[in-house]
Coordinates of C-alpha atoms in Angstrom, one line a residue:
M1 CA 11.0 2.7 23.7
H2 CA 10.3 6.5 23.7
S3 CA 14.0 7.0 23.1
R4 CA 14.0 4.6 20.2
L5 CA 10.9 6.3 18.8
R6 CA 12.7 9.7 19.0
H7 CA 15.7 8.1 17.3
A8 CA 13.6 6.7 14.5
V9 CA 11.7 9.9 14.0
C10 CA 14.9 11.9 13.9
C11 CA 16.4 9.5 11.3
M12 CA 13.3 9.8 9.1
V13 CA 13.4 13.6 9.4
F14 CA 17.1 13.6 8.4
I15 CA 16.4 11.4 5.4
M16 CA 13.6 13.7 4.5
G17 CA 15.8 16.9 4.7
Y18 CA 18.7 15.2 2.9
S19 CA 16.6 14.0 0.0
V20 CA 15.1 17.5 -0.4
A21 CA 18.6 19.0 -0.4
A22 CA 20.3 16.5 -2.6
G23 CA 17.5 15.2 -4.7
A24 CA 15.9 16.6 -7.9
T25 CA 12.5 15.2 -8.4
G26 CA 12.0 17.5 -11.3
R27 CA 14.6 15.5 -13.3
L28 CA 12.5 12.5 -12.9
L29 CA 9.2 14.2 -13.5
F30 CA 10.0 16.4 -16.4
G31 CA 13.3 14.9 -17.9
Y32 CA 16.5 16.8 -18.5
D33 CA 19.0 17.5 -21.3
S34 CA 22.7 16.7 -21.7
F35 CA 23.6 20.2 -20.2
G36 CA 21.9 19.8 -16.8
N37 CA 18.7 21.7 -17.7
V38 CA 15.4 20.3 -16.5
C39 CA 12.8 20.6 -19.1
G40 CA 9.7 22.7 -18.5
K41 CA 11.2 25.0 -15.8
K42 CA 13.9 27.7 -15.1
N43 CA 17.3 26.3 -14.2
S44 CA 20.3 27.3 -12.2
P45 CA 23.7 27.4 -13.9
V46 CA 26.2 24.6 -13.4
E47 CA 29.8 25.8 -13.0
G48 CA 31.9 24.8 -16.1
A49 CA 28.8 24.1 -18.3
P50 CA 28.1 27.2 -20.4
L51 CA 24.8 25.9 -21.8
S52 CA 23.3 25.2 -18.4
G53 CA 21.0 27.4 -16.4
Q54 CA 18.6 28.2 -19.3
D55 CA 14.9 29.0 -19.1
M56 CA 13.1 25.8 -20.3
T57 CA 9.6 26.9 -19.3
L58 CA 8.3 26.5 -22.9
K59 CA 10.5 23.6 -23.7
K60 CA 8.8 20.6 -22.0
H61 CA 9.8 17.7 -24.2
V62 CA 13.0 15.6 -24.2
F63 CA 14.4 15.1 -27.7
F64 CA 17.3 12.7 -28.6
M65 CA 19.4 13.9 -31.5
N66 CA 20.3 10.3 -32.5
S67 CA 17.3 8.3 -31.4
C68 CA 17.8 5.6 -34.2
N69 CA 21.3 4.8 -33.1
L70 CA 21.4 5.0 -29.4
E71 CA 24.3 3.4 -27.6
V72 CA 25.4 3.2 -23.9
K73 CA 29.0 4.0 -23.4
D74 CA 30.5 4.1 -19.8
V75 CA 27.0 3.9 -18.4
R76 CA 25.8 7.0 -20.3
L77 CA 24.2 7.6 -23.6
S78 CA 26.2 8.6 -26.7
S79 CA 23.4 10.9 -28.0
T80 CA 23.1 14.5 -27.1
V81 CA 19.7 15.2 -25.4
L82 CA 17.8 18.6 -25.8
C83 CA 14.7 20.1 -24.4
V84 CA 12.3 21.2 -27.2
S85 CA 9.0 22.8 -27.3
S86 CA 7.4 20.1 -29.5
C87 CA 8.3 16.8 -31.0
P88 CA 8.6 16.5 -34.9
E89 CA 5.5 14.6 -35.9
E90 CA 6.6 14.1 -39.5
Q91 CA 10.0 12.8 -40.8
L92 CA 12.6 15.4 -41.5
D93 CA 15.0 14.4 -44.2
T94 CA 17.3 17.4 -44.6
L95 CA 18.8 20.3 -42.6
E96 CA 16.5 22.6 -44.6
E97 CA 13.5 20.7 -43.3
V98 CA 14.9 20.9 -39.7
Q99 CA 15.3 24.6 -40.2
L100 CA 11.8 25.0 -41.6
F101 CA 10.3 23.0 -38.6
A102 CA 12.3 25.4 -36.2
N103 CA 10.9 28.5 -37.8
N104 CA 7.4 27.2 -38.0
S105 CA 7.0 25.6 -34.6
G106 CA 9.7 27.4 -32.6
S107 CA 11.1 24.0 -31.6
F108 CA 14.8 23.9 -32.2
L109 CA 16.3 20.5 -32.7
C110 CA 20.0 21.5 -32.8
V111 CA 22.3 22.5 -29.9
Y112 CA 21.3 25.6 -28.2
S113 CA 24.5 27.4 -29.2
L114 CA 23.6 27.1 -32.9
N115 CA 21.2 29.7 -34.3
S116 CA 18.5 28.4 -36.5
F117 CA 19.6 30.6 -39.3
N118 CA 22.9 28.7 -39.4
Y119 CA 21.4 25.3 -39.6
T120 CA 22.3 25.0 -43.3
Q121 CA 25.4 27.2 -43.3
N122 CA 27.5 26.2 -40.3
P123 CA 30.2 23.6 -41.3
N124 CA 29.8 21.8 -37.9
A125 CA 26.0 21.5 -38.3
G126 CA 26.4 17.8 -38.9
S127 CA 27.5 17.3 -35.2
L128 CA 25.4 20.0 -33.7
C129 CA 22.1 18.9 -35.3
P130 CA 20.2 15.7 -35.2
S131 CA 21.1 12.7 -37.3
L132 CA 19.3 12.6 -40.6
P133 CA 16.6 11.5 -41.3
V134 CA 14.9 12.6 -38.1
P135 CA 12.1 10.1 -37.4
P136 CA 8.6 11.2 -36.6
S137 CA 7.9 11.1 -32.9
K138 CA 5.2 11.7 -30.2
P139 CA 5.6 12.7 -26.6
F140 CA 5.2 10.0 -24.0
P141 CA 4.7 10.7 -20.3
L142 CA 7.7 8.6 -19.4
F143 CA 10.1 11.5 -18.7
N144 CA 8.2 13.5 -21.3
R145 CA 10.4 11.9 -24.0
C146 CA 9.9 12.1 -27.7
I147 CA 9.4 8.5 -28.7
P148 CA 10.2 7.7 -32.3
Q149 CA 7.3 6.2 -34.3
T150 CA 9.1 4.2 -37.0
P151 CA 9.4 0.5 -36.1
E152 CA 13.2 0.3 -36.5
C153 CA 13.9 3.4 -34.5
Y154 CA 11.4 2.5 -31.8
S155 CA 13.0 -0.9 -31.3
V156 CA 16.5 0.5 -30.9
F157 CA 15.3 3.5 -28.8
A158 CA 13.2 1.3 -26.4
S159 CA 15.7 -1.4 -26.0
V160 CA 18.5 1.0 -25.0
L161 CA 16.5 3.5 -22.9
I162 CA 14.2 0.8 -21.3
N163 CA 16.4 -2.3 -21.0
D164 CA 19.7 -0.5 -20.1
V165 CA 18.3 2.0 -17.5
D166 CA 18.6 1.3 -13.9
A167 CA 15.8 -1.1 -12.6
L168 CA 15.1 1.3 -9.8
H169 CA 14.5 4.2 -12.1
R170 CA 12.2 1.9 -14.3
I171 CA 10.1 1.4 -11.2
L172 CA 10.0 5.0 -10.3
S173 CA 9.2 6.0 -13.9
G174 CA 6.3 3.5 -13.8
I175 CA 4.9 5.0 -10.6
M176 CA 5.2 8.5 -11.9
S177 CA 3.7 7.8 -15.3
G178 CA 0.8 6.1 -13.6
R179 CA 0.5 8.5 -10.6
D180 CA -2.9 9.8 -11.9
T181 CA -4.2 6.3 -12.3
I182 CA -2.9 5.3 -8.8
L183 CA -4.6 8.4 -7.2
G184 CA -7.9 7.4 -9.1
L185 CA -7.8 3.9 -7.9
C186 CA -7.3 5.0 -4.4
I187 CA -10.4 7.0 -4.7
L188 CA -12.2 4.0 -6.1
A189 CA -11.0 1.9 -3.1
L190 CA -12.4 4.7 -0.8
A191 CA -15.8 4.6 -2.6
L192 CA -15.9 0.7 -2.4
S193 CA -14.9 0.8 1.3
L194 CA -17.8 3.2 2.1
A195 CA -20.2 1.0 0.1
V196 CA -19.1 -2.1 2.2
M197 CA -19.4 -0.1 5.4
F198 CA -23.0 0.9 4.4
T199 CA -23.7 -2.9 3.8
F200 CA -22.4 -3.8 7.2
R201 CA -24.2 -1.0 9.0
F202 CA -27.6 -2.0 7.7
V203 CA -26.9 -5.7 7.1
T204 CA -29.7 -8.2 6.2
T205 CA -29.6 -11.8 5.2
L206 CA -30.1 -10.8 1.6
L207 CA -27.4 -8.3 1.6
V208 CA -25.0 -10.9 3.1
H209 CA -25.8 -13.3 0.3
I210 CA -25.3 -10.6 -2.3
F211 CA -22.0 -9.5 -0.6
I212 CA -20.7 -13.0 -0.6
A213 CA -21.7 -13.5 -4.3
L214 CA -19.9 -10.3 -5.3
V215 CA -16.7 -11.5 -3.4
V216 CA -16.8 -14.9 -5.2
L217 CA -17.4 -13.2 -8.7
G218 CA -14.6 -10.7 -8.0
L219 CA -12.2 -13.3 -7.0
L220 CA -12.9 -15.5 -10.0
F221 CA -12.9 -12.5 -12.4
V222 CA -9.6 -11.1 -11.2
C223 CA -8.0 -14.6 -11.6
G224 CA -9.4 -15.0 -15.1
V225 CA -8.1 -11.5 -16.1
L226 CA -4.6 -12.3 -14.7
W227 CA -4.4 -15.6 -16.5
W228 CA -5.7 -14.1 -19.8
L229 CA -3.2 -11.2 -19.6
Y230 CA -0.4 -13.6 -19.0
Y231 CA -1.5 -15.7 -22.0
D232 CA -1.6 -12.6 -24.0
Y233 CA 1.8 -11.6 -23.0
T234 CA 3.2 -15.1 -23.6
Y235 CA 2.0 -15.2 -27.3
D236 CA 2.8 -11.6 -28.1
L237 CA 5.7 -12.0 -30.5
S238 CA 6.7 -8.2 -30.1
I239 CA 7.9 -8.8 -26.6
E240 CA 11.6 -7.8 -26.5
L241 CA 11.9 -5.2 -23.7
D242 CA 12.9 -6.0 -20.2
T243 CA 9.7 -4.1 -19.0
E244 CA 7.5 -6.4 -20.9
R245 CA 9.3 -9.6 -19.7
E246 CA 9.2 -8.3 -16.1
N247 CA 5.5 -7.6 -16.4
M248 CA 4.9 -11.1 -17.8
E249 CA 6.8 -12.7 -14.9
C250 CA 5.0 -10.6 -12.4
L251 CA 1.7 -11.5 -14.0
L252 CA 2.4 -15.1 -13.6
G253 CA 3.1 -14.6 -9.9
F254 CA 0.0 -12.5 -9.5
A255 CA -2.0 -15.2 -11.2
I256 CA -0.7 -18.1 -9.1
V257 CA -1.1 -16.2 -5.8
S258 CA -4.6 -15.0 -6.7
T259 CA -5.6 -18.6 -7.7
V260 CA -4.5 -20.1 -4.5
V261 CA -6.0 -17.3 -2.4
T262 CA -9.3 -17.7 -4.4
A263 CA -9.3 -21.5 -3.9
V264 CA -8.8 -21.2 -0.1
L265 CA -11.4 -18.5 0.3
L266 CA -14.0 -20.5 -1.7
V267 CA -13.5 -23.5 0.4
L268 CA -13.9 -21.4 3.6
I269 CA -17.0 -19.8 2.2
F270 CA -18.5 -23.1 1.3
V271 CA -17.7 -24.6 4.7
L272 CA -19.1 -21.6 6.7
R273 CA -22.1 -21.0 4.5
K274 CA -24.6 -22.2 7.2
R275 CA -23.5 -19.4 9.5
I276 CA -25.0 -16.6 7.5
K277 CA -27.9 -16.1 9.8
L278 CA -25.5 -15.9 12.8
T279 CA -23.6 -13.4 11.0
V280 CA -26.6 -11.1 10.6
E281 CA -27.3 -11.3 14.3
L282 CA -23.6 -10.7 15.0
F283 CA -23.6 -7.5 13.0
R284 CA -26.7 -6.3 14.7
V285 CA -25.0 -6.6 18.0
I286 CA -21.9 -4.7 16.6
N287 CA -24.2 -2.0 15.2
K288 CA -25.9 -1.6 18.5
A289 CA -22.6 -1.0 20.1
I290 CA -21.7 1.5 17.5
G291 CA -25.1 3.2 18.0
S292 CA -24.1 4.1 21.5
S293 CA -21.2 6.1 19.9
P294 CA -22.1 6.7 16.2
F295 CA -19.2 8.9 15.5
L296 CA -17.0 5.8 15.5
L297 CA -17.9 5.3 11.9
F298 CA -16.2 8.7 11.2
Q299 CA -12.9 7.7 12.7
P300 CA -11.6 6.2 9.4
L301 CA -12.0 9.5 7.7
W302 CA -9.3 11.3 9.7
T303 CA -7.2 8.0 9.6
F304 CA -7.6 7.9 5.8
A305 CA -6.7 11.6 5.5
I306 CA -3.5 11.2 7.7
L307 CA -2.5 8.1 5.7
I308 CA -2.9 9.8 2.4
F309 CA -0.8 12.8 3.6
F310 CA 1.9 10.4 4.8
W311 CA 2.0 8.4 1.7
V312 CA 2.3 11.4 -0.5
L313 CA 5.1 12.7 1.7
W314 CA 6.8 9.3 1.6
V315 CA 6.6 9.1 -2.2
A316 CA 8.0 12.6 -2.6
V317 CA 11.0 11.6 -0.4
L318 CA 11.3 8.4 -2.3
L319 CA 11.5 10.3 -5.6
S320 CA 14.0 12.7 -4.1
L321 CA 16.2 9.8 -3.0
G322 CA 16.0 8.2 -6.4
T323 CA 17.2 11.4 -8.0
A324 CA 19.9 12.4 -5.5
G325 CA 23.1 13.0 -7.4
A326 CA 26.0 15.4 -7.8
A327 CA 26.4 17.3 -11.0
Q328 CA 29.7 16.6 -12.9
V329 CA 30.8 18.5 -16.1
I330 CA 32.3 16.2 -18.7
E331 CA 33.7 16.8 -22.2
G332 CA 31.8 19.2 -24.5
G333 CA 30.3 21.2 -21.5
Q334 CA 27.8 18.4 -20.9
V335 CA 26.6 17.5 -17.4
E336 CA 25.8 14.1 -15.9
Y337 CA 24.7 13.3 -12.4
K338 CA 26.5 10.7 -10.3
P339 CA 24.5 9.0 -7.5
L340 CA 25.7 9.9 -4.1
S341 CA 27.5 7.2 -2.1
G342 CA 25.3 5.4 0.4
I343 CA 22.1 6.8 -0.8
R344 CA 20.8 3.3 -1.7
Y345 CA 21.0 2.3 1.9
M346 CA 18.6 5.0 3.0
W347 CA 15.8 3.2 0.7
W348 CA 15.6 0.4 3.2
Y349 CA 15.2 2.7 6.2
H350 CA 12.7 4.6 4.3
L351 CA 10.7 1.4 3.6
I352 CA 10.8 0.5 7.3
G353 CA 9.4 4.0 8.0
L354 CA 6.6 3.4 5.6
I355 CA 5.6 0.2 7.3
W356 CA 6.1 1.5 11.0
T357 CA 4.4 4.7 10.5
S358 CA 1.4 3.3 8.6
E359 CA 0.9 0.7 11.3
F360 CA 1.2 3.3 14.0
I361 CA -1.5 5.4 12.5
L362 CA -3.8 2.4 12.2
A363 CA -3.0 1.3 15.7
C364 CA -4.0 4.8 17.0
Q365 CA -7.4 4.2 15.4
Q366 CA -7.7 0.8 17.0
M367 CA -6.8 2.1 20.4
T368 CA -9.3 5.0 20.1
I369 CA -12.2 2.7 19.1
A370 CA -11.3 0.2 21.8
G371 CA -11.3 2.9 24.4
A372 CA -14.6 4.2 23.4
V373 CA -16.2 0.7 23.2
A374 CA -14.9 -0.1 26.7
T375 CA -16.2 3.2 28.1
C376 CA -19.7 2.6 26.7
Y377 CA -19.7 -1.1 27.7
F378 CA -18.8 -0.6 31.3
N379 CA -21.5 2.0 31.7
R380 CA -24.1 0.9 34.2
N381 CA -26.9 3.1 32.9
K382 CA -27.3 2.0 29.3
N383 CA -30.0 4.7 28.8
D384 CA -27.5 7.4 29.7
P385 CA -24.4 6.8 27.6
P386 CA -21.2 8.6 28.6
D387 CA -20.4 12.0 27.1
R388 CA -17.9 12.2 24.3
P389 CA -16.4 8.7 24.7
I390 CA -14.2 9.2 21.6
L391 CA -12.7 12.4 22.7
S392 CA -12.0 10.9 26.1
S393 CA -10.4 7.8 24.5
L394 CA -8.2 10.1 22.3
S395 CA -7.1 12.2 25.4
V396 CA -6.2 9.0 27.2
L397 CA -4.3 7.7 24.2
F398 CA -2.2 10.8 23.7
C399 CA -1.6 11.4 27.4
Y400 CA -0.9 7.8 28.6
H401 CA -0.7 5.1 26.0
L402 CA 1.4 6.4 23.0
G403 CA 4.1 4.0 24.1
T404 CA 1.7 1.1 23.9
V405 CA 0.8 1.9 20.3
V406 CA 4.4 2.4 19.4
K407 CA 5.4 -1.0 20.7
G408 CA 2.5 -2.7 19.0
S409 CA 3.2 -1.2 15.6
F410 CA 6.9 -1.9 16.1
V411 CA 6.2 -5.6 16.7
I412 CA 4.3 -5.8 13.4
T413 CA 7.1 -4.0 11.5
M414 CA 9.7 -6.4 12.9
V415 CA 7.7 -9.2 11.4
R416 CA 7.2 -7.4 8.1
I417 CA 10.9 -6.8 7.6
P418 CA 11.9 -10.5 7.3
R419 CA 9.1 -11.0 4.8
T420 CA 10.3 -8.1 2.8
V421 CA 13.8 -9.4 2.8
L422 CA 12.6 -12.9 1.7
V423 CA 10.7 -11.3 -1.2
Y424 CA 13.9 -9.3 -2.1
M425 CA 16.0 -12.5 -2.0
C426 CA 13.6 -14.4 -4.2
N427 CA 13.7 -11.8 -6.7
A428 CA 17.4 -11.4 -6.6
L429 CA 17.9 -15.2 -7.0
K430 CA 15.3 -15.8 -9.7
E431 CA 17.9 -15.6 -12.4
K432 CA 20.0 -18.4 -10.8
Q433 CA 19.3 -22.1 -10.6
R434 CA 17.7 -22.8 -7.3
S435 CA 17.0 -26.3 -6.0
V436 CA 13.5 -27.5 -5.2
W437 CA 14.6 -27.6 -1.6
S438 CA 15.5 -23.9 -1.5
R439 CA 12.3 -22.9 -3.1
Y440 CA 10.3 -25.0 -0.5
V441 CA 12.2 -23.4 2.4
F442 CA 11.6 -19.9 1.1
R443 CA 7.8 -20.6 0.7
C444 CA 7.6 -22.2 4.2
C445 CA 9.4 -19.2 5.7
F446 CA 7.1 -16.8 4.0
C447 CA 4.0 -18.6 5.1
C448 CA 5.2 -18.8 8.7
F449 CA 5.9 -15.1 8.8
W450 CA 2.4 -14.4 7.3
C451 CA 0.8 -16.6 10.0
L452 CA 2.8 -14.9 12.7
D453 CA 1.8 -11.5 11.4
R454 CA -1.9 -12.5 11.6
C455 CA -1.5 -13.8 15.1
L456 CA 0.4 -10.8 16.3
R457 CA -2.3 -8.4 14.8
H458 CA -5.1 -10.2 16.7
L459 CA -3.0 -10.1 19.9
N460 CA -2.2 -6.5 19.4
Q461 CA -5.9 -5.5 19.1
N462 CA -6.7 -7.4 22.3
A463 CA -3.8 -5.8 24.0
Y464 CA -5.1 -2.4 23.0
T465 CA -8.4 -3.2 24.4
T466 CA -6.9 -4.4 27.6
T467 CA -4.9 -1.3 27.9
A468 CA -8.0 0.8 27.5
I469 CA -9.7 -1.2 30.4
N470 CA -6.8 -1.5 32.8
A471 CA -4.4 1.3 31.8
T472 CA -1.5 -1.2 31.8
D473 CA 1.5 -1.1 29.5
F474 CA 1.7 -3.1 26.2
C475 CA 3.5 -6.2 27.5
A476 CA 1.3 -6.5 30.6
S477 CA -1.8 -6.0 28.5
A478 CA -0.7 -8.6 25.9
K479 CA 0.0 -11.1 28.6
D480 CA -3.3 -10.5 30.3
A481 CA -5.2 -10.6 27.1
L482 CA -3.6 -13.9 26.0
K483 CA -4.3 -15.5 29.3
L484 CA -7.9 -14.4 29.3
L485 CA -8.5 -15.5 25.8
S486 CA -6.9 -18.9 26.2
K487 CA -9.0 -19.4 29.3
N488 CA -12.4 -18.4 27.9
S489 CA -11.9 -19.2 24.3
S490 CA -15.0 -21.6 24.1
H491 CA -17.3 -18.6 24.7
F492 CA -16.6 -16.5 21.8
T493 CA -13.7 -17.7 19.6
S494 CA -15.8 -19.3 16.8
V495 CA -18.3 -16.4 16.4
N496 CA -15.5 -13.8 16.7
R497 CA -13.4 -15.5 14.1
F498 CA -16.3 -15.9 11.7
G499 CA -17.2 -12.3 12.1
D500 CA -13.5 -11.3 11.4
F501 CA -13.7 -13.6 8.4
I502 CA -16.7 -11.7 6.9
I503 CA -15.0 -8.4 7.5
F504 CA -11.8 -9.7 5.9
L505 CA -14.0 -10.7 2.8
G506 CA -15.1 -7.1 2.6
K507 CA -11.4 -6.0 2.4
V508 CA -10.9 -8.7 -0.3
L509 CA -13.8 -7.4 -2.3
V510 CA -12.4 -3.8 -2.3
V511 CA -8.9 -5.1 -3.3
C512 CA -10.3 -7.3 -6.1
F513 CA -12.3 -4.5 -7.8
T514 CA -9.5 -2.0 -7.3
V515 CA -6.9 -4.4 -8.7
F516 CA -9.1 -5.2 -11.7
G517 CA -9.4 -1.4 -12.4
G518 CA -5.6 -1.2 -12.1
L519 CA -5.1 -4.1 -14.5
M520 CA -7.3 -2.5 -17.2
A521 CA -5.6 0.9 -16.8
F522 CA -2.0 -0.1 -16.6
N523 CA -2.2 -2.6 -19.5
Y524 CA -2.5 0.1 -22.0
N525 CA 1.1 1.2 -21.5
R526 CA 2.6 -2.3 -21.3
A527 CA 5.7 -1.6 -23.5
L528 CA 7.4 1.3 -21.8
Q529 CA 6.1 0.9 -18.3
V530 CA 6.9 -1.6 -15.4
W531 CA 3.4 -1.5 -14.0
A532 CA 3.8 -4.7 -11.8
I533 CA 5.2 -2.5 -9.0
P534 CA 2.5 0.2 -9.4
L535 CA -0.1 -2.5 -9.4
L536 CA 1.3 -3.9 -6.1
L537 CA 1.3 -0.4 -4.7
V538 CA -2.3 0.0 -5.7
A539 CA -3.2 -3.3 -4.1
F540 CA -1.4 -2.3 -0.9
L541 CA -3.0 1.1 -0.7
A542 CA -6.5 -0.4 -1.4
Y543 CA -6.0 -2.9 1.3
L544 CA -4.9 -0.1 3.8
V545 CA -7.8 2.0 2.8
A546 CA -10.3 -0.9 3.2
H547 CA -8.6 -1.9 6.4
S548 CA -8.7 1.7 7.8
F549 CA -12.5 1.8 7.2
L550 CA -13.7 -1.8 7.8
S551 CA -11.4 -2.3 10.8
V552 CA -14.0 -0.2 12.8
F553 CA -16.3 -3.3 12.8
E554 CA -13.4 -5.6 13.4
T555 CA -12.1 -3.5 16.4
V556 CA -15.6 -3.1 17.8
L557 CA -16.2 -6.8 17.6
D558 CA -12.9 -7.8 19.3
A559 CA -13.3 -5.1 22.0
L560 CA -16.9 -6.0 22.6
F561 CA -16.1 -9.7 23.2
L562 CA -13.0 -9.0 25.4
C563 CA -15.1 -6.7 27.5
F564 CA -17.7 -9.5 27.7
T565 CA -15.0 -11.9 28.9
V566 CA -13.7 -9.5 31.5
D567 CA -17.3 -9.0 32.6
L568 CA -17.8 -12.7 32.8
E569 CA -14.6 -13.1 34.9
T570 CA -15.5 -10.4 37.5
N571 CA -19.3 -10.7 37.7
D572 CA -21.8 -13.5 38.2
G573 CA -25.0 -11.8 37.2
S574 CA -26.3 -11.6 40.8
S575 CA -27.7 -8.5 42.4
E576 CA -24.5 -7.9 44.2
K577 CA -22.3 -8.4 41.0
P578 CA -24.5 -7.7 38.1
Y579 CA -23.3 -8.0 34.5
F580 CA -22.4 -4.8 32.5
M581 CA -23.7 -6.4 29.3
D582 CA -27.4 -6.0 28.3
Q583 CA -29.6 -9.1 28.1
E584 CA -29.7 -9.0 24.3
F585 CA -25.9 -9.4 24.1
L586 CA -25.9 -12.1 26.8
S587 CA -28.7 -14.2 25.1
F588 CA -26.8 -13.9 21.8
V589 CA -23.6 -15.3 23.2
T590 CA -25.4 -18.0 25.1
R591 CA -27.2 -19.1 21.9
I592 CA -23.9 -19.2 19.9
N593 CA -22.3 -21.3 22.7
K594 CA -25.1 -23.7 22.7
L595 CA -24.9 -24.2 18.9
N596 CA -21.2 -24.7 19.0
D597 CA -20.8 -26.7 22.2
P598 CA -23.5 -28.4 24.3
R599 CA -21.3 -28.1 27.3
A600 CA -21.0 -24.3 27.0
Q601 CA -23.4 -23.6 29.9
K602 CA -21.5 -26.0 32.1
D603 CA -18.1 -24.4 31.2
K604 CA -19.7 -21.0 31.8
N605 CA -20.6 -21.9 35.3
S606 CA -17.2 -23.5 36.0
L607 CA -15.3 -20.5 34.8
R608 CA -16.6 -18.5 37.6
K609 CA -15.1 -21.0 40.1
E610 CA -11.6 -20.7 38.6
E611 CA -9.0 -18.3 39.6
G612 CA -9.5 -14.9 37.8
T613 CA -6.9 -13.1 35.9
E614 CA -5.1 -9.9 37.0
L615 CA -7.4 -7.7 34.9
R616 CA -9.2 -5.0 36.7
P617 CA -12.1 -3.7 34.8
I618 CA -13.0 0.0 34.9
V619 CA -9.7 1.0 36.7
R620 CA -8.8 3.6 34.1
P621 CA -7.1 7.1 34.4
T622 CA -9.4 10.0 34.7
V623 CA -9.1 12.8 32.1
R624 CA -9.8 16.1 33.5

């Protein structure tokens, strides 16, 4: 596994270096003209293109000389594109007005080789200057283009540049034009996650009721907004662009999925509503465990910082891959960029790298927390907690158990890949007629992979805790944890699952309000922006942010109950073999078992007579 890890890291580093060498993110961020110059920066000359290599520092806007009659010929635009310092905000009917605009604003709308004094005298000015009349235009953040404002020109301009452009670049342009919004929404998700953490840390019955009410309102509100936006798109007669139609279709999918999720969660909340008091007691037990090592609450901060750094790097490489192309000089000294062969296949590997590395970072946090909880739990003297349990757990992780974390995150990635492929196939086949049977099979497969993903995540977490206790590898730890959980499930499964459900509701709350903010922000630029993908990206990042913070409670809960099970297996509470747990925790679990199963006490006594597992508590590597 270590060799595979090195191979994977080397491939990602190769893709990163290749994208930096071959890509040109500036072309996507700032736009470029027909002669290979990126607007808003100094450029290097392209051999064979005399008008390339110019200083465009003051010319930040992309202007199309024939914006009202654009056509695509041989996969390229028929219009000449220039970098200008400002867009003409009023209509220019004659070359004299074009010349006057150039003299007054310093924005030259004719080809660079033509001096502004010759706009009205050069016999070739008709082909070197924009088609008359020049419509009024305004800059738009999508490639910094000058967008014509007259209805007839806007319709032609948008239908060609938006509908005929590559779908991948439409997605990238949507992400880049909304990059500030995405960053702001990530900060909103961070603030909401901290608020939910504060609620869980100082939980009361009233706070739990308020929290559940906010989750219900958030789910209903997001569903209502999605259906309202879909209705608004459906009855908008101006929809004629692919971006708008794609947004409408994605809105329908979002609305259906959110409605189903909302219905399921509302039913679960209604069924489990009587366990709110038990939830308060459960979180008090969790908070007492956290109190023995309070710096556990700060672990998500470095996890979040590392995730943000990795995501920024990943997006930068993604943009470089999307703009990787070789410059080729065509007739008239113009330059076009041909995509490099095989570059698209790197996207899939890059996507796998995103999933695997993100899961690896989160798994490191889980392993660290599990190790600290196990160290504090298996400490005989509760009044004298161990010194620096978090640093000790980190040392053990990096010295002994990186392979375990790599395997666990790789298992999750292998489940995510078929789900991603299924989504891609569904989108690729949505234009074709599919039978009801095929749609049913797709949905069943997707649900099965989702359930498998949830089960593996739970198993991984318990495997990390078992590794922290026994110092065994991933496979042995997963096997022992599974055997132990199946054998002692009656003791903690119900309360453990209900606690995980409340924590999951906290993540749902963060995602709901973040997605609502994204809906309101992205909907303003519905015409020229494919914001369905940025919205999905926001939802994904919001969930990862919420998961990285709230998983502290989830990890502590799972590790605490697994330690309790190990304690129950190896000790009987006698003076010779006393329990490691304190009496408060033991009485809480006993009370839960009595409420759920009258035979819990009988099962508890019989468990001690059964053959134990191979787990050996407190046999851990020493860190010097």
